[in-house]
GROMACS .gro file of C-alpha atoms in nm:
model
  255
    1MET     CA    1 -11.440  -3.967 -11.021
    2LYS     CA    2 -11.287  -4.304 -10.931
    3PRO     CA    3 -10.904  -4.320 -10.926
    4ASN     CA    4 -10.880  -4.577 -11.206
    5ARG     CA    5 -11.103  -4.364 -11.427
    6SER     CA    6 -10.899  -4.054 -11.348
    7PHE     CA    7 -10.583  -4.241 -11.448
    8HIS     CA    8 -10.744  -4.359 -11.769
    9LEU     CA    9 -10.856  -4.007 -11.854
   10ALA     CA   10 -10.514  -3.860 -11.780
   11LEU     CA   11 -10.350  -4.120 -12.003
   12VAL     CA   12 -10.592  -4.056 -12.287
   13LEU     CA   13 -10.541  -3.681 -12.264
   14LEU     CA   14 -10.165  -3.734 -12.275
   15LEU     CA   15 -10.205  -3.933 -12.594
   16CYS     CA   16 -10.426  -3.658 -12.737
   17GLY     CA   17 -10.148  -3.405 -12.699
   18THR     CA   18  -9.864  -3.630 -12.806
   19PHE     CA   19  -9.972  -3.786 -13.132
   20MET     CA   20 -10.183  -3.519 -13.303
   21PRO     CA   21 -10.065  -3.236 -13.529
   22ALA     CA   22 -10.096  -2.894 -13.367
   23ALA     CA   23 -10.366  -2.779 -13.613
   24LEU     CA   24 -10.583  -3.080 -13.537
   25ARG     CA   25 -10.531  -3.045 -13.161
   26ALA     CA   26 -10.660  -2.687 -13.191
   27ALA     CA   27 -10.976  -2.783 -13.381
   28PRO     CA   28 -11.284  -2.815 -13.159
   29LEU     CA   29 -11.455  -3.147 -13.107
   30ASN     CA   30 -11.796  -3.161 -13.273
   31VAL     CA   31 -12.054  -3.324 -13.045
   32ALA     CA   32 -12.402  -3.431 -13.161
   33SER     CA   33 -12.641  -3.451 -12.866
   34ASP     CA   34 -12.996  -3.570 -12.829
   35THR     CA   35 -13.226  -3.297 -12.693
   36ALA     CA   36 -13.271  -3.487 -12.366
   37LEU     CA   37 -12.907  -3.433 -12.269
   38PHE     CA   38 -12.820  -3.116 -12.458
   39GLN     CA   39 -12.789  -2.877 -12.162
   40PRO     CA   40 -12.611  -3.122 -11.929
   41VAL     CA   41 -12.367  -3.205 -12.209
   42ARG     CA   42 -12.298  -2.836 -12.275
   43GLN     CA   43 -12.230  -2.779 -11.907
   44ALA     CA   44 -11.997  -3.079 -11.888
   45ALA     CA   45 -11.824  -2.963 -12.207
   46SER     CA   46 -11.741  -2.628 -12.044
   47ARG     CA   47 -11.587  -2.807 -11.746
   48PHE     CA   48 -11.393  -3.038 -11.978
   49THR     CA   49 -11.251  -2.741 -12.168
   50ALA     CA   50 -11.154  -2.565 -11.845
   51ARG     CA   51 -10.969  -2.877 -11.729
   52THR     CA   52 -10.801  -2.981 -12.055
   53GLY     CA   53 -10.797  -2.683 -12.291
   54ILE     CA   54 -10.978  -2.893 -12.553
   55THR     CA   55 -11.270  -2.696 -12.698
   56LEU     CA   56 -11.601  -2.850 -12.804
   57ARG     CA   57 -11.899  -2.746 -13.012
   58VAL     CA   58 -12.217  -2.914 -12.889
   59HIS     CA   59 -12.494  -2.936 -13.148
   60LYS     CA   60 -12.858  -3.020 -13.069
   61VAL     CA   61 -12.947  -3.278 -13.330
   62ASP     CA   62 -13.275  -3.449 -13.420
   63MET     CA   63 -13.138  -3.795 -13.355
   64ALA     CA   64 -13.420  -3.970 -13.540
   65ARG     CA   65 -13.304  -3.788 -13.855
   66TYR     CA   66 -12.940  -3.849 -13.769
   67ALA     CA   67 -13.006  -4.221 -13.743
   68ALA     CA   68 -13.165  -4.218 -14.089
   69HIS     CA   69 -12.932  -3.979 -14.273
   70ALA     CA   70 -12.567  -3.875 -14.270
   71ILE     CA   71 -12.595  -3.546 -14.080
   72HIS     CA   72 -12.272  -3.361 -14.005
   73ALA     CA   73 -12.170  -3.048 -13.823
   74PRO     CA   74 -12.101  -2.761 -14.065
   75GLY     CA   75 -11.809  -2.875 -14.276
   76HIS     CA   76 -11.708  -3.168 -14.055
   77PRO     CA   77 -11.834  -3.505 -13.929
   78PHE     CA   78 -11.925  -3.542 -13.564
   79ASP     CA   79 -11.654  -3.665 -13.328
   80VAL     CA   80 -11.900  -3.766 -13.052
   81VAL     CA   81 -12.260  -3.884 -13.075
   82ILE     CA   82 -12.494  -3.890 -12.771
   83VAL     CA   83 -12.826  -4.069 -12.813
   84ASN     CA   84 -13.066  -4.312 -12.647
   85ALA     CA   85 -12.955  -4.673 -12.640
   86GLY     CA   86 -13.201  -4.789 -12.906
   87ARG     CA   87 -13.085  -4.535 -13.159
   88TYR     CA   88 -12.723  -4.606 -13.075
   89ALA     CA   89 -12.779  -4.970 -13.164
   90ALA     CA   90 -12.916  -4.858 -13.501
   91LEU     CA   91 -12.611  -4.635 -13.560
   92ALA     CA   92 -12.381  -4.924 -13.471
   93ARG     CA   93 -12.555  -5.148 -13.725
   94GLN     CA   94 -12.503  -4.875 -13.986
   95HIS     CA   95 -12.133  -4.846 -13.892
   96ARG     CA   96 -12.187  -4.481 -13.799
   97VAL     CA   97 -12.004  -4.513 -13.467
   98ALA     CA   98 -11.660  -4.655 -13.396
   99PRO     CA   99 -11.655  -5.015 -13.267
  100GLY     CA  100 -11.576  -5.039 -12.898
  101SER     CA  101 -11.661  -4.675 -12.822
  102HIS     CA  102 -12.002  -4.739 -12.660
  103THR     CA  103 -12.011  -4.548 -12.328
  104ASP     CA  104 -12.300  -4.561 -12.080
  105LEU     CA  105 -12.385  -4.205 -11.972
  106ALA     CA  106 -12.717  -4.162 -11.793
  107ARG     CA  107 -13.060  -4.311 -11.730
  108ILE     CA  108 -13.334  -4.049 -11.753
  109GLY     CA  109 -13.687  -4.087 -11.622
  110VAL     CA  110 -14.009  -3.951 -11.772
  111GLY     CA  111 -14.199  -3.661 -11.621
  112ILE     CA  112 -14.493  -3.428 -11.677
  113GLY     CA  113 -14.482  -3.071 -11.807
  114VAL     CA  114 -14.749  -2.801 -11.825
  115PRO     CA  115 -14.751  -2.457 -11.987
  116ALA     CA  116 -14.551  -2.199 -11.794
  117GLY     CA  117 -14.769  -2.012 -11.546
  118ARG     CA  118 -15.013  -2.298 -11.499
  119PRO     CA  119 -15.058  -2.466 -11.159
  120VAL     CA  120 -14.856  -2.782 -11.108
  121PRO     CA  121 -15.089  -3.085 -11.123
  122ASP     CA  122 -15.079  -3.357 -10.860
  123ILE     CA  123 -14.878  -3.654 -10.990
  124ALA     CA  124 -14.723  -3.757 -10.658
  125THR     CA  125 -14.897  -4.096 -10.645
  126ILE     CA  126 -15.020  -4.344 -10.903
  127ALA     CA  127 -15.383  -4.259 -10.823
  128ALA     CA  128 -15.314  -3.885 -10.848
  129LEU     CA  129 -15.134  -3.926 -11.180
  130ARG     CA  130 -15.426  -4.128 -11.318
  131ARG     CA  131 -15.672  -3.854 -11.216
  132THR     CA  132 -15.451  -3.584 -11.368
  133LEU     CA  133 -15.423  -3.764 -11.701
  134LEU     CA  134 -15.796  -3.831 -11.718
  135ALA     CA  135 -15.871  -3.464 -11.640
  136ALA     CA  136 -15.645  -3.336 -11.919
  137HIS     CA  137 -15.796  -3.232 -12.252
  138ARG     CA  138 -15.492  -3.300 -12.472
  139VAL     CA  139 -15.171  -3.481 -12.376
  140ALA     CA  140 -14.864  -3.448 -12.600
  141LEU     CA  141 -14.644  -3.755 -12.650
  142ALA     CA  142 -14.346  -3.832 -12.867
  143ASP     CA  143 -14.468  -4.046 -13.156
  144PRO     CA  144 -14.337  -4.401 -13.106
  145GLY     CA  145 -14.306  -4.416 -13.483
  146SER     CA  146 -14.028  -4.157 -13.462
  147ASP     CA  147 -13.820  -4.402 -13.256
  148ALA     CA  148 -13.882  -4.204 -12.936
  149PRO     CA  149 -13.872  -4.428 -12.627
  150SER     CA  150 -14.065  -4.181 -12.409
  151GLY     CA  151 -14.364  -4.211 -12.644
  152THR     CA  152 -14.354  -4.589 -12.638
  153TYR     CA  153 -14.331  -4.576 -12.259
  154ALA     CA  154 -14.629  -4.338 -12.236
  155LEU     CA  155 -14.856  -4.574 -12.429
  156THR     CA  156 -14.748  -4.861 -12.204
  157LEU     CA  157 -14.816  -4.639 -11.903
  158PHE     CA  158 -15.173  -4.573 -12.017
  159ASP     CA  159 -15.230  -4.947 -12.045
  160ARG     CA  160 -15.082  -5.005 -11.702
  161LEU     CA  161 -15.309  -4.740 -11.550
  162GLY     CA  162 -15.614  -4.888 -11.725
  163ILE     CA  163 -15.688  -4.565 -11.915
  164ALA     CA  164 -15.569  -4.650 -12.268
  165GLY     CA  165 -15.920  -4.621 -12.412
  166SER     CA  166 -15.985  -4.285 -12.246
  167MET     CA  167 -15.647  -4.146 -12.357
  168LYS     CA  168 -15.676  -4.255 -12.720
  169ASN     CA  169 -15.856  -3.940 -12.832
  170LYS     CA  170 -15.655  -3.714 -12.600
  171ALA     CA  171 -15.308  -3.815 -12.713
  172VAL     CA  172 -15.128  -3.576 -12.948
  173LEU     CA  173 -14.848  -3.772 -13.119
  174VAL     CA  174 -14.564  -3.563 -13.263
  175PRO     CA  175 -14.201  -3.629 -13.359
  176GLY     CA  176 -13.988  -3.652 -13.045
  177PRO     CA  177 -13.798  -3.319 -13.070
  178LEU     CA  178 -14.125  -3.127 -13.122
  179VAL     CA  179 -14.323  -3.270 -12.832
  180VAL     CA  180 -14.290  -2.968 -12.602
  181THR     CA  181 -14.397  -2.731 -12.879
  182GLN     CA  182 -14.752  -2.859 -12.835
  183LEU     CA  183 -14.760  -2.688 -12.496
  184GLN     CA  184 -14.592  -2.377 -12.630
  185VAL     CA  185 -14.852  -2.326 -12.904
  186GLY     CA  186 -15.151  -2.423 -12.691
  187LYS     CA  187 -15.230  -2.756 -12.857
  188ALA     CA  188 -15.187  -2.959 -12.537
  189ASP     CA  189 -15.225  -2.896 -12.166
  190LEU     CA  190 -14.992  -3.175 -12.052
  191VAL     CA  191 -14.683  -3.335 -12.201
  192LEU     CA  192 -14.506  -3.658 -12.111
  193ALA     CA  193 -14.136  -3.657 -12.196
  194GLU     CA  194 -13.790  -3.709 -12.052
  195SER     CA  195 -13.758  -3.497 -11.739
  196THR     CA  196 -13.445  -3.324 -11.868
  197VAL     CA  197 -13.629  -3.216 -12.185
  198LEU     CA  198 -13.906  -3.057 -11.977
  199GLN     CA  199 -13.655  -2.881 -11.753
  200GLN     CA  200 -13.476  -2.724 -12.051
  201ALA     CA  201 -13.772  -2.612 -12.264
  202PRO     CA  202 -13.881  -2.245 -12.259
  203GLY     CA  203 -14.247  -2.189 -12.188
  204VAL     CA  204 -14.278  -2.520 -12.005
  205ARG     CA  205 -14.317  -2.575 -11.631
  206PHE     CA  206 -14.179  -2.904 -11.504
  207ALA     CA  207 -14.445  -3.061 -11.286
  208GLY     CA  208 -14.213  -3.338 -11.167
  209PRO     CA  209 -14.111  -3.695 -11.242
  210LEU     CA  210 -14.367  -3.973 -11.253
  211PRO     CA  211 -14.401  -4.186 -10.938
  212ALA     CA  212 -14.098  -4.408 -10.886
  213ALA     CA  213 -14.305  -4.727 -10.906
  214LEU     CA  214 -14.397  -4.640 -11.266
  215GLN     CA  215 -14.059  -4.524 -11.389
  216GLN     CA  216 -13.867  -4.709 -11.658
  217PRO     CA  217 -13.561  -4.485 -11.703
  218ILE     CA  218 -13.438  -4.444 -12.059
  219PRO     CA  219 -13.067  -4.525 -12.104
  220PHE     CA  220 -12.855  -4.274 -12.295
  221VAL     CA  221 -12.513  -4.360 -12.430
  222GLY     CA  222 -12.233  -4.197 -12.623
  223GLY     CA  223 -11.991  -4.310 -12.888
  224VAL     CA  224 -11.717  -4.189 -13.116
  225GLY     CA  225 -11.829  -4.103 -13.467
  226ALA     CA  226 -11.703  -4.344 -13.731
  227ARG     CA  227 -11.549  -4.051 -13.922
  228ALA     CA  228 -11.423  -3.861 -13.617
  229ARG     CA  229 -11.121  -3.643 -13.684
  230ARG     CA  230 -11.007  -3.668 -13.321
  231PRO     CA  231 -11.112  -4.011 -13.195
  232VAL     CA  232 -10.873  -4.018 -12.899
  233ALA     CA  233 -10.987  -3.678 -12.772
  234ALA     CA  234 -11.347  -3.791 -12.832
  235ARG     CA  235 -11.292  -4.094 -12.608
  236ALA     CA  236 -11.142  -3.868 -12.343
  237PHE     CA  237 -11.450  -3.650 -12.345
  238LEU     CA  238 -11.679  -3.953 -12.320
  239ALA     CA  239 -11.483  -4.080 -12.018
  240PHE     CA  240 -11.514  -3.739 -11.855
  241LEU     CA  241 -11.883  -3.715 -11.944
  242ALA     CA  242 -11.962  -4.058 -11.799
  243ALA     CA  243 -11.818  -3.943 -11.465
  244GLU     CA  244 -11.984  -3.602 -11.470
  245LEU     CA  245 -12.322  -3.659 -11.627
  246GLY     CA  246 -12.492  -3.878 -11.370
  247ALA     CA  247 -12.536  -3.593 -11.123
  248SER     CA  248 -12.595  -3.315 -11.376
  249ALA     CA  249 -12.862  -3.512 -11.566
  250ARG     CA  250 -13.055  -3.614 -11.254
  251PRO     CA  251 -13.401  -3.451 -11.265
  252ARG     CA  252 -13.471  -3.176 -11.015
  253GLU     CA  253 -13.784  -3.180 -10.806
  254ALA     CA  254 -14.071  -2.968 -10.934
  255PRO     CA  255 -14.092  -2.618 -10.783
   0.00000   0.00000   0.00000
């Protein structure tokens, strides 16, 4: 972490302890996280707690629903919201996040997943990826209509590879959070999604990221909830997360 960021974080944490009633300081921060960053955020939250003593509860939230409805943690509003940049803009327009709390966190690329136990397909080059997609029977994508950027990217990718017509009848469009379930229940033999989603999902084998020349990483950002009970502590966690998350969210190579 850079020295100026460390100083900022230390100052914020000092304010957290100085100006809050003891009961509120003891209450955990409620964090709403998009599926793509859920595990990395949980891991960073544990390190944050170990360093500061501030506890967090990280909730995996269907962010498309969150953007459309007022979803809260049990009994309390969320203190921190973590979502892709497009959905964050929608939340900001709805005044669901605090002005000035936008924090850039990570840029996540798209990869390929197959059912666990299946051989890893060749996607190392653009030509190999094209062959793999054409050989697939059913390919699961996040429905662009559910405001899922990986699905929009996938359709653009098919056009770029010149296979949009061939993929039209192979594509299985589902709401973003459910995309990996198509592999798990046998309704698809490939899935395109954020690499971190594929790495976290049970029953899914991460085949690897798409070739670098085709990547258009999806930006993810965080903000303080407009009704946060602990906005200063929430900002402290976002500052910590911004420093920690880049490495922890970076996709691993396929086995």
